CSV table of N, CA and C in Angstrom, one decimal:
chain,number,residue,atom,x,y,z
A,507,MET,N,21.0,91.2,-36.6
A,507,MET,CA,21.0,90.9,-35.2
A,507,MET,C,20.7,92.1,-34.3
A,508,LYS,N,21.2,93.3,-34.8
A,508,LYS,CA,21.0,94.5,-34.1
A,508,LYS,C,19.5,94.8,-34.1
A,509,GLN,N,18.8,94.6,-35.2
A,509,GLN,CA,17.3,94.9,-35.3
A,509,GLN,C,16.6,94.0,-34.4
A,510,VAL,N,17.0,92.7,-34.2
A,510,VAL,CA,16.3,91.8,-33.3
A,510,VAL,C,16.5,92.3,-31.9
A,511,SER,N,17.6,92.8,-31.5
A,511,SER,CA,17.9,93.3,-30.2
A,511,SER,C,16.9,94.5,-29.9
A,512,ILE,N,16.8,95.4,-30.9
A,512,ILE,CA,16.0,96.6,-30.8
A,512,ILE,C,14.5,96.1,-30.6
A,513,ASP,N,14.1,95.2,-31.5
A,513,ASP,CA,12.7,94.7,-31.4
A,513,ASP,C,12.4,94.1,-30.1
A,514,THR,N,13.3,93.3,-29.6
A,514,THR,CA,13.1,92.6,-28.3
A,514,THR,C,13.0,93.7,-27.2
A,515,GLY,N,13.8,94.7,-27.2
A,515,GLY,CA,13.7,95.8,-26.2
A,515,GLY,C,12.4,96.5,-26.3
A,516,ASP,N,11.9,96.7,-27.5
A,516,ASP,CA,10.6,97.3,-27.7
A,516,ASP,C,9.5,96.5,-27.1
A,517,LEU,N,9.5,95.2,-27.4
A,517,LEU,CA,8.5,94.2,-26.8
A,517,LEU,C,8.6,94.2,-25.3
A,518,LYS,N,9.8,94.2,-24.7
A,518,LYS,CA,9.9,94.2,-23.3
A,518,LYS,C,9.2,95.4,-22.7
A,519,ASP,N,9.4,96.6,-23.3
A,519,ASP,CA,8.9,97.9,-22.9
A,519,ASP,C,7.3,97.8,-22.9
A,520,ILE,N,6.8,97.3,-24.1
A,520,ILE,CA,5.4,97.2,-24.2
A,520,ILE,C,4.8,96.3,-23.2
A,521,PHE,N,5.4,95.1,-23.0
A,521,PHE,CA,4.9,94.2,-22.0
A,521,PHE,C,4.9,94.8,-20.6
A,522,LEU,N,5.9,95.5,-20.2
A,522,LEU,CA,6.0,96.2,-18.9
A,522,LEU,C,4.8,97.2,-18.8
A,523,GLU,N,4.6,98.0,-19.8
A,523,GLU,CA,3.6,99.0,-19.8
A,523,GLU,C,2.2,98.4,-19.6
A,524,PHE,N,1.9,97.2,-20.2
A,524,PHE,CA,0.7,96.6,-20.0
A,524,PHE,C,0.6,95.9,-18.7
A,525,LEU,N,1.7,95.4,-18.1
A,525,LEU,CA,1.6,94.9,-16.8
A,525,LEU,C,1.3,96.0,-15.8
A,526,LEU,N,1.9,97.2,-16.0
A,526,LEU,CA,1.7,98.3,-15.1
A,526,LEU,C,0.3,98.8,-15.2
A,527,ALA,N,-0.3,98.7,-16.3
A,527,ALA,CA,-1.7,99.2,-16.5
A,527,ALA,C,-2.7,98.5,-15.5
A,528,ARG,N,-2.4,97.2,-15.2
A,528,ARG,CA,-3.2,96.5,-14.3
A,528,ARG,C,-2.9,96.8,-12.8
A,529,SER,N,-1.7,97.3,-12.5
A,529,SER,CA,-1.4,97.5,-11.1
A,529,SER,C,-0.8,98.8,-10.7
A,530,ILE,N,-0.7,99.8,-11.6
A,530,ILE,CA,-0.1,101.1,-11.3
A,530,ILE,C,-0.7,101.8,-10.2
A,531,ILE,N,-2.0,101.7,-10.0
A,531,ILE,CA,-2.7,102.5,-9.0
A,531,ILE,C,-2.3,101.9,-7.6
A,532,SER,N,-2.3,100.6,-7.5
A,532,SER,CA,-1.9,100.0,-6.2
A,532,SER,C,-0.5,100.2,-5.9
A,533,ILE,N,0.4,100.1,-6.9
A,533,ILE,CA,1.8,100.3,-6.7
A,533,ILE,C,2.1,101.7,-6.2
A,534,ALA,N,1.6,102.7,-7.0
A,534,ALA,CA,1.9,104.1,-6.7
A,534,ALA,C,1.2,104.4,-5.3
A,535,SER,N,0.0,104.0,-5.0
A,535,SER,CA,-0.6,104.3,-3.8
A,535,SER,C,0.2,103.8,-2.6
A,536,GLN,N,0.7,102.6,-2.7
A,536,GLN,CA,1.5,102.0,-1.6
A,536,GLN,C,2.8,102.8,-1.5
A,537,ARG,N,3.5,103.0,-2.6
A,537,ARG,CA,4.8,103.6,-2.6
A,537,ARG,C,4.8,105.1,-2.1
A,538,PHE,N,3.7,105.8,-2.5
A,538,PHE,CA,3.7,107.3,-2.2
A,538,PHE,C,2.7,107.7,-1.2
A,539,GLY,N,2.0,106.7,-0.6
A,539,GLY,CA,1.0,107.0,0.5
A,539,GLY,C,-0.2,107.8,-0.1
A,540,LEU,N,-0.8,107.2,-1.1
A,540,LEU,CA,-1.9,107.9,-1.8
A,540,LEU,C,-3.2,107.2,-1.5
A,541,ARG,N,-4.3,107.9,-1.7
A,541,ARG,CA,-5.6,107.4,-1.8
A,541,ARG,C,-6.4,108.0,-2.9
A,542,ARG,N,-7.4,107.3,-3.3
A,542,ARG,CA,-8.3,107.8,-4.5
A,542,ARG,C,-7.4,108.1,-5.7
A,543,ALA,N,-6.4,107.3,-6.0
A,543,ALA,CA,-5.6,107.5,-7.2
A,543,ALA,C,-6.4,107.1,-8.4
A,544,ARG,N,-6.2,107.9,-9.5
A,544,ARG,CA,-6.9,107.6,-10.8
A,544,ARG,C,-5.8,107.8,-11.9
A,545,VAL,N,-5.9,107.0,-12.9
A,545,VAL,CA,-5.1,107.1,-14.0
A,545,VAL,C,-5.8,108.1,-14.9
A,546,MET,N,-5.1,109.3,-15.2
A,546,MET,CA,-5.7,110.3,-16.0
A,546,MET,C,-5.4,110.1,-17.5
A,547,THR,N,-4.2,109.5,-17.8
A,547,THR,CA,-3.9,109.0,-19.1
A,547,THR,C,-2.8,108.0,-19.0
A,548,SER,N,-2.7,107.1,-20.0
A,548,SER,CA,-1.6,106.1,-20.0
A,548,SER,C,-1.4,105.7,-21.4
A,549,CYS,N,-0.3,104.9,-21.6
A,549,CYS,CA,0.1,104.5,-22.9
A,549,CYS,C,-0.9,103.4,-23.4
A,550,VAL,N,-1.8,102.9,-22.6
A,550,VAL,CA,-2.8,101.9,-23.0
A,550,VAL,C,-4.2,102.4,-22.9
A,551,ASP,N,-4.4,103.7,-22.5
A,551,ASP,CA,-5.8,104.2,-22.3
A,551,ASP,C,-5.9,105.7,-22.9
A,552,VAL,N,-7.0,106.1,-23.1
A,552,VAL,CA,-7.3,107.5,-23.6
A,552,VAL,C,-7.2,108.5,-22.5
A,553,MET,N,-6.8,109.7,-22.8
A,553,MET,CA,-6.7,110.7,-21.8
A,553,MET,C,-8.0,111.1,-21.3
A,554,ASN,N,-8.1,111.3,-20.0
A,554,ASN,CA,-9.3,111.8,-19.3
A,554,ASN,C,-9.8,113.1,-20.0
A,555,GLU,N,-11.1,113.3,-20.2
A,555,GLU,CA,-11.6,114.4,-20.9
A,555,GLU,C,-11.4,115.7,-20.2
A,556,ASP,N,-11.4,115.8,-18.9
A,556,ASP,CA,-11.1,117.0,-18.1
A,556,ASP,C,-9.7,117.4,-18.3
A,557,MET,N,-8.8,116.4,-18.3
A,557,MET,CA,-7.4,116.7,-18.5
A,557,MET,C,-7.2,117.2,-19.9
A,558,ARG,N,-7.8,116.6,-20.9
A,558,ARG,CA,-7.7,117.0,-22.3
A,558,ARG,C,-8.1,118.5,-22.4
A,559,GLY,N,-9.2,118.9,-21.8
A,559,GLY,CA,-9.6,120.2,-21.8
A,559,GLY,C,-8.6,121.2,-21.2
A,560,THR,N,-8.1,120.8,-20.1
A,560,THR,CA,-7.1,121.7,-19.4
A,560,THR,C,-5.9,121.9,-20.2
A,561,ILE,N,-5.3,120.8,-20.8
A,561,ILE,CA,-4.1,121.0,-21.6
A,561,ILE,C,-4.4,121.8,-22.9
A,562,ASP,N,-5.6,121.5,-23.5
A,562,ASP,CA,-5.9,122.3,-24.7
A,562,ASP,C,-6.0,123.8,-24.4
A,563,GLU,N,-6.7,124.1,-23.3
A,563,GLU,CA,-6.9,125.5,-22.9
A,563,GLU,C,-5.5,126.1,-22.6
A,564,ALA,N,-4.6,125.4,-21.9
A,564,ALA,CA,-3.3,125.9,-21.6
A,564,ALA,C,-2.5,126.2,-22.8
A,565,LEU,N,-2.6,125.4,-23.8
A,565,LEU,CA,-1.9,125.6,-25.1
A,565,LEU,C,-2.5,126.8,-25.8
A,566,SER,N,-3.8,126.9,-25.9
A,566,SER,CA,-4.4,128.0,-26.5
A,566,SER,C,-4.1,129.4,-25.9
A,567,GLU,N,-3.9,129.3,-24.5
A,567,GLU,CA,-3.6,130.6,-23.8
A,567,GLU,C,-2.1,130.9,-23.7
A,568,GLY,N,-1.3,130.0,-24.3
A,568,GLY,CA,0.1,130.2,-24.3
A,568,GLY,C,0.8,129.9,-22.9
A,569,ARG,N,0.1,129.2,-22.0
A,569,ARG,CA,0.7,128.8,-20.7
A,569,ARG,C,1.7,127.7,-20.9
A,570,ILE,N,1.5,126.8,-21.9
A,570,ILE,CA,2.5,125.8,-22.3
A,570,ILE,C,2.7,125.9,-23.8
A,571,SER,N,3.9,125.4,-24.1
A,571,SER,CA,4.3,125.4,-25.5
A,571,SER,C,3.8,124.1,-26.2
A,572,ASN,N,3.9,124.1,-27.5
A,572,ASN,CA,3.5,122.9,-28.3
A,572,ASN,C,4.4,121.7,-27.9
A,573,GLN,N,5.6,122.0,-27.6
A,573,GLN,CA,6.6,120.9,-27.2
A,573,GLN,C,6.1,120.3,-25.8
A,574,GLN,N,5.7,121.2,-24.9
A,574,GLN,CA,5.2,120.7,-23.6
A,574,GLN,C,3.9,120.0,-23.8
A,575,TYR,N,3.0,120.4,-24.7
A,575,TYR,CA,1.8,119.7,-25.0
A,575,TYR,C,2.1,118.3,-25.4
A,576,VAL,N,3.0,118.2,-26.4
A,576,VAL,CA,3.4,116.8,-26.9
A,576,VAL,C,4.0,116.0,-25.8
A,577,ARG,N,4.8,116.6,-24.9
A,577,ARG,CA,5.4,115.8,-23.8
A,577,ARG,C,4.3,115.2,-22.9
A,578,ILE,N,3.3,116.0,-22.6
A,578,ILE,CA,2.2,115.4,-21.8
A,578,ILE,C,1.5,114.3,-22.5
A,579,GLU,N,1.2,114.5,-23.8
A,579,GLU,CA,0.6,113.5,-24.6
A,579,GLU,C,1.3,112.2,-24.7
A,580,GLN,N,2.6,112.3,-24.6
A,580,GLN,CA,3.5,111.1,-24.7
A,580,GLN,C,3.9,110.5,-23.4
A,581,THR,N,3.5,111.1,-22.3
A,581,THR,CA,3.9,110.5,-21.0
A,581,THR,C,3.2,109.2,-20.8
A,582,ASP,N,3.9,108.2,-20.3
A,582,ASP,CA,3.4,106.8,-20.2
A,582,ASP,C,2.2,106.7,-19.3
A,583,TYR,N,2.3,107.3,-18.1
A,583,TYR,CA,1.2,107.3,-17.1
A,583,TYR,C,1.2,108.6,-16.4
A,584,ILE,N,0.0,109.2,-16.3
A,584,ILE,CA,-0.2,110.3,-15.4
A,584,ILE,C,-1.3,110.0,-14.5
A,585,LEU,N,-1.1,110.1,-13.2
A,585,LEU,CA,-2.0,109.8,-12.1
A,585,LEU,C,-2.3,111.0,-11.3
A,586,ARG,N,-3.6,111.1,-10.8
A,586,ARG,CA,-4.0,112.1,-9.9
A,586,ARG,C,-4.5,111.4,-8.7
A,587,ALA,N,-4.1,112.0,-7.5
A,587,ALA,CA,-4.5,111.3,-6.3
A,587,ALA,C,-4.5,112.3,-5.1
A,588,ARG,N,-4.8,111.8,-4.0
A,588,ARG,CA,-4.8,112.5,-2.7
A,588,ARG,C,-3.8,111.9,-1.8
A,589,ARG,N,-3.1,112.7,-1.0
A,589,ARG,CA,-2.1,112.1,0.0
A,589,ARG,C,-2.9,111.6,1.1
A,590,GLN,N,-2.5,110.4,1.6
A,590,GLN,CA,-3.2,109.8,2.8
A,590,GLN,C,-3.1,110.7,4.0
A,591,GLN,N,-2.0,111.3,4.2
A,591,GLN,CA,-1.7,112.0,5.4
A,591,GLN,C,-2.5,113.3,5.6
A,592,ASN,N,-2.8,114.0,4.5
A,592,ASN,CA,-3.5,115.2,4.7
A,592,ASN,C,-4.6,115.5,3.6
A,593,GLY,N,-4.8,114.6,2.7
A,593,GLY,CA,-5.8,114.8,1.6
A,593,GLY,C,-5.5,115.7,0.5
A,594,SER,N,-4.3,116.3,0.5
A,594,SER,CA,-3.9,117.3,-0.5
A,594,SER,C,-3.8,116.6,-1.9
A,595,GLU,N,-4.0,117.3,-2.9
A,595,GLU,CA,-3.9,116.7,-4.3
A,595,GLU,C,-2.5,116.6,-4.7
A,596,ILE,N,-2.2,115.5,-5.4
A,596,ILE,CA,-0.9,115.3,-6.0
A,596,ILE,C,-1.0,114.6,-7.3
A,597,TRP,N,-0.1,114.9,-8.2
A,597,TRP,CA,0.0,114.3,-9.5
A,597,TRP,C,1.3,113.5,-9.6
A,598,ILE,N,1.2,112.5,-10.5
A,598,ILE,CA,2.4,111.7,-10.7
A,598,ILE,C,2.6,111.6,-12.2
A,599,ALA,N,3.8,111.9,-12.7
A,599,ALA,CA,4.2,111.7,-14.1
A,599,ALA,C,5.2,110.6,-14.1
A,600,LEU,N,4.8,109.5,-14.8
A,600,LEU,CA,5.6,108.3,-14.7
A,600,LEU,C,6.0,107.8,-16.1
A,601,GLU,N,7.3,107.5,-16.3
A,601,GLU,CA,7.8,106.9,-17.5
A,601,GLU,C,8.2,105.5,-17.2
A,602,ALA,N,7.8,104.5,-18.1
A,602,ALA,CA,8.0,103.1,-17.9
A,602,ALA,C,8.9,102.6,-19.0
A,603,SER,N,9.9,101.8,-18.6
A,603,SER,CA,10.8,101.1,-19.5
A,603,SER,C,11.3,99.9,-18.8
A,604,TYR,N,11.5,98.8,-19.6
A,604,TYR,CA,12.0,97.6,-19.0
A,604,TYR,C,13.3,97.8,-18.2
A,605,THR,N,14.2,98.5,-18.9
A,605,THR,CA,15.4,98.9,-18.3
A,605,THR,C,15.4,100.5,-18.4
A,606,VAL,N,15.3,101.1,-17.2
A,606,VAL,CA,15.2,102.6,-17.2
A,606,VAL,C,16.5,103.2,-17.7
A,607,GLY,N,16.3,104.2,-18.6
A,607,GLY,CA,17.4,104.9,-19.2
A,607,GLY,C,17.4,106.4,-18.8
A,608,SER,N,18.4,107.1,-19.2
A,608,SER,CA,18.5,108.5,-18.9
A,608,SER,C,17.4,109.3,-19.6
A,609,GLU,N,17.0,108.8,-20.8
A,609,GLU,CA,15.9,109.5,-21.4
A,609,GLU,C,14.6,109.4,-20.6
A,610,ASP,N,14.4,108.3,-20.0
A,610,ASP,CA,13.1,108.1,-19.2
A,610,ASP,C,13.2,109.1,-18.0
A,611,ILE,N,14.3,109.3,-17.4
A,611,ILE,CA,14.4,110.2,-16.3
A,611,ILE,C,14.1,111.6,-16.7
A,612,ASP,N,14.7,112.0,-17.9
A,612,ASP,CA,14.5,113.3,-18.4
A,612,ASP,C,13.0,113.6,-18.7
A,613,ARG,N,12.4,112.6,-19.4
A,613,ARG,CA,11.0,112.7,-19.8
A,613,ARG,C,10.1,112.8,-18.6
A,614,ALA,N,10.3,112.0,-17.5
A,614,ALA,CA,9.5,112.1,-16.3
A,614,ALA,C,9.6,113.5,-15.7
A,615,LYS,N,10.9,114.0,-15.6
A,615,LYS,CA,11.1,115.3,-15.0
A,615,LYS,C,10.4,116.4,-15.8
A,616,GLU,N,10.5,116.3,-17.1
A,616,GLU,CA,9.8,117.3,-18.0
A,616,GLU,C,8.3,117.3,-17.9
A,617,SER,N,7.8,116.1,-17.9
A,617,SER,CA,6.3,115.9,-17.7
A,617,SER,C,5.8,116.4,-16.4
A,618,ALA,N,6.6,116.2,-15.3
A,618,ALA,CA,6.2,116.7,-14.0
A,618,ALA,C,6.2,118.2,-14.0
A,619,ALA,N,7.2,118.8,-14.6
A,619,ALA,CA,7.2,120.3,-14.7
A,619,ALA,C,6.0,120.8,-15.4
A,620,VAL,N,5.6,120.2,-16.5
A,620,VAL,CA,4.4,120.7,-17.2
A,620,VAL,C,3.2,120.5,-16.4
A,621,LEU,N,3.0,119.4,-15.7
A,621,LEU,CA,1.9,119.2,-14.8
A,621,LEU,C,1.8,120.2,-13.7
A,622,GLY,N,3.0,120.6,-13.2
A,622,GLY,CA,3.0,121.7,-12.2
A,622,GLY,C,2.4,123.0,-12.7
A,623,VAL,N,2.8,123.3,-14.0
A,623,VAL,CA,2.3,124.5,-14.6
A,623,VAL,C,0.7,124.4,-14.8
A,624,LEU,N,0.3,123.2,-15.3
A,624,LEU,CA,-1.1,123.0,-15.6
A,624,LEU,C,-2.0,123.1,-14.4
A,625,TYR,N,-1.6,122.5,-13.3
A,625,TYR,CA,-2.5,122.3,-12.1
A,625,TYR,C,-2.0,123.0,-10.9
A,626,GLY,N,-0.8,123.5,-10.8
A,626,GLY,CA,-0.3,124.2,-9.6
A,626,GLY,C,-0.3,123.3,-8.4
A,627,SER,N,-0.3,122.0,-8.5
A,627,SER,CA,-0.3,121.1,-7.4
A,627,SER,C,1.1,120.4,-7.4
A,628,PRO,N,1.5,119.9,-6.2
A,628,PRO,CA,2.7,119.1,-6.2
A,628,PRO,C,2.7,117.9,-7.2
A,629,VAL,N,3.8,117.6,-7.8
A,629,VAL,CA,3.9,116.6,-8.8
A,629,VAL,C,5.1,115.7,-8.4
A,630,ILE,N,4.9,114.4,-8.5
A,630,ILE,CA,6.0,113.4,-8.4
A,630,ILE,C,6.4,113.0,-9.8
A,631,ALA,N,7.7,113.1,-10.1
A,631,ALA,CA,8.3,112.6,-11.3
A,631,ALA,C,8.8,111.2,-10.9
A,632,ALA,N,8.4,110.2,-11.7
A,632,ALA,CA,8.8,108.8,-11.4
A,632,ALA,C,9.1,108.0,-12.7
A,633,VAL,N,10.0,107.0,-12.5
A,633,VAL,CA,10.3,106.1,-13.5
A,633,VAL,C,10.0,104.7,-13.0
A,634,ALA,N,9.6,103.8,-13.8
A,634,ALA,CA,9.3,102.4,-13.4
A,634,ALA,C,9.9,101.4,-14.4
A,635,GLY,N,10.5,100.3,-13.9
A,635,GLY,CA,11.0,99.3,-14.8
A,635,GLY,C,11.4,98.1,-14.0
A,636,ARG,N,12.0,97.1,-14.7
A,636,ARG,CA,12.5,95.9,-14.1
A,636,ARG,C,13.9,96.2,-13.5
A,637,SER,N,14.6,97.1,-14.1
A,637,SER,CA,16.0,97.4,-13.6
A,637,SER,C,16.4,98.8,-14.0
A,638,ILE,N,17.3,99.3,-13.2
A,638,ILE,CA,17.9,100.6,-13.5
A,638,ILE,C,19.4,100.5,-13.2
A,639,PRO,N,20.3,100.9,-14.1
A,639,PRO,CA,21.7,100.9,-13.8
A,639,PRO,C,22.0,101.8,-12.6
A,640,PRO,N,23.0,101.3,-11.7
A,640,PRO,CA,23.3,102.1,-10.5
A,640,PRO,C,23.6,103.6,-10.7
A,641,ASP,N,24.3,103.9,-11.8
A,641,ASP,CA,24.6,105.3,-12.1
A,641,ASP,C,23.4,106.1,-12.4
A,642,LEU,N,22.4,105.5,-13.1
A,642,LEU,CA,21.2,106.1,-13.4
A,642,LEU,C,20.2,106.3,-12.2
A,643,GLU,N,20.3,105.3,-11.3
A,643,GLU,CA,19.5,105.4,-10.1
A,643,GLU,C,20.0,106.6,-9.3
A,644,GLU,N,21.3,106.8,-9.2
A,644,GLU,CA,21.8,108.0,-8.6
A,644,GLU,C,21.4,109.3,-9.3
A,645,ARG,N,21.5,109.3,-10.6
A,645,ARG,CA,21.1,110.4,-11.4
A,645,ARG,C,19.7,110.8,-11.2
A,646,ALA,N,18.8,109.7,-11.2
A,646,ALA,CA,17.4,110.0,-10.9
A,646,ALA,C,17.2,110.6,-9.5
A,647,GLU,N,17.8,110.1,-8.5
A,647,GLU,CA,17.7,110.7,-7.2
A,647,GLU,C,18.1,112.1,-7.2
A,648,LEU,N,19.2,112.4,-7.8
A,648,LEU,CA,19.7,113.8,-7.8
A,648,LEU,C,18.8,114.7,-8.6
A,649,ALA,N,18.1,114.2,-9.6
A,649,ALA,CA,17.1,115.0,-10.4
A,649,ALA,C,15.7,115.0,-9.7
A,650,GLY,N,15.6,114.4,-8.6
A,650,GLY,CA,14.3,114.4,-7.9
A,650,GLY,C,13.3,113.5,-8.5
A,651,VAL,N,13.7,112.5,-9.2
A,651,VAL,CA,12.8,111.5,-9.9
A,651,VAL,C,12.9,110.2,-9.1
A,652,GLN,N,11.7,109.7,-8.7
A,652,GLN,CA,11.6,108.5,-7.9
A,652,GLN,C,11.7,107.3,-8.8
A,653,ALA,N,12.5,106.3,-8.4
A,653,ALA,CA,12.7,105.1,-9.2
A,653,ALA,C,11.9,104.0,-8.6
A,654,MET,N,11.0,103.4,-9.3
A,654,MET,CA,10.1,102.3,-8.9
A,654,MET,C,10.5,101.1,-9.6
A,655,ILE,N,11.4,100.3,-8.9
A,655,ILE,CA,11.9,99.1,-9.5
A,655,ILE,C,11.4,97.9,-8.8
């Protein structure tokens, strides 16, 4: 029974990730006031070649560690956009789970930090899901991670 519960949770997460693949640009653009948003990498798509080159170069130069490289590789969604208000560049590191957990918050924050090193632009750390427990919503807010529920 425990395995069925784990498998069901995994399927819910995969389903949410695929749903987001169809609408993440419009959701994030609306939520964060963005324009010209692009998905640079996602759990359902291959990483953008320019981004691949940037992270490979940063790893080779020692600007990021192998652990940070892997964190970026495993981030559910990375978006690059412009702010509607002033046109400045912004990145979004987003972790998606059907029920957002503390690990999702930590991963989003870590991914955002690495993107900041890679690009030197502002980065939004975000989590998306169908629900988030109230204590974790508060934890996300304190950690500077946006909850998109």
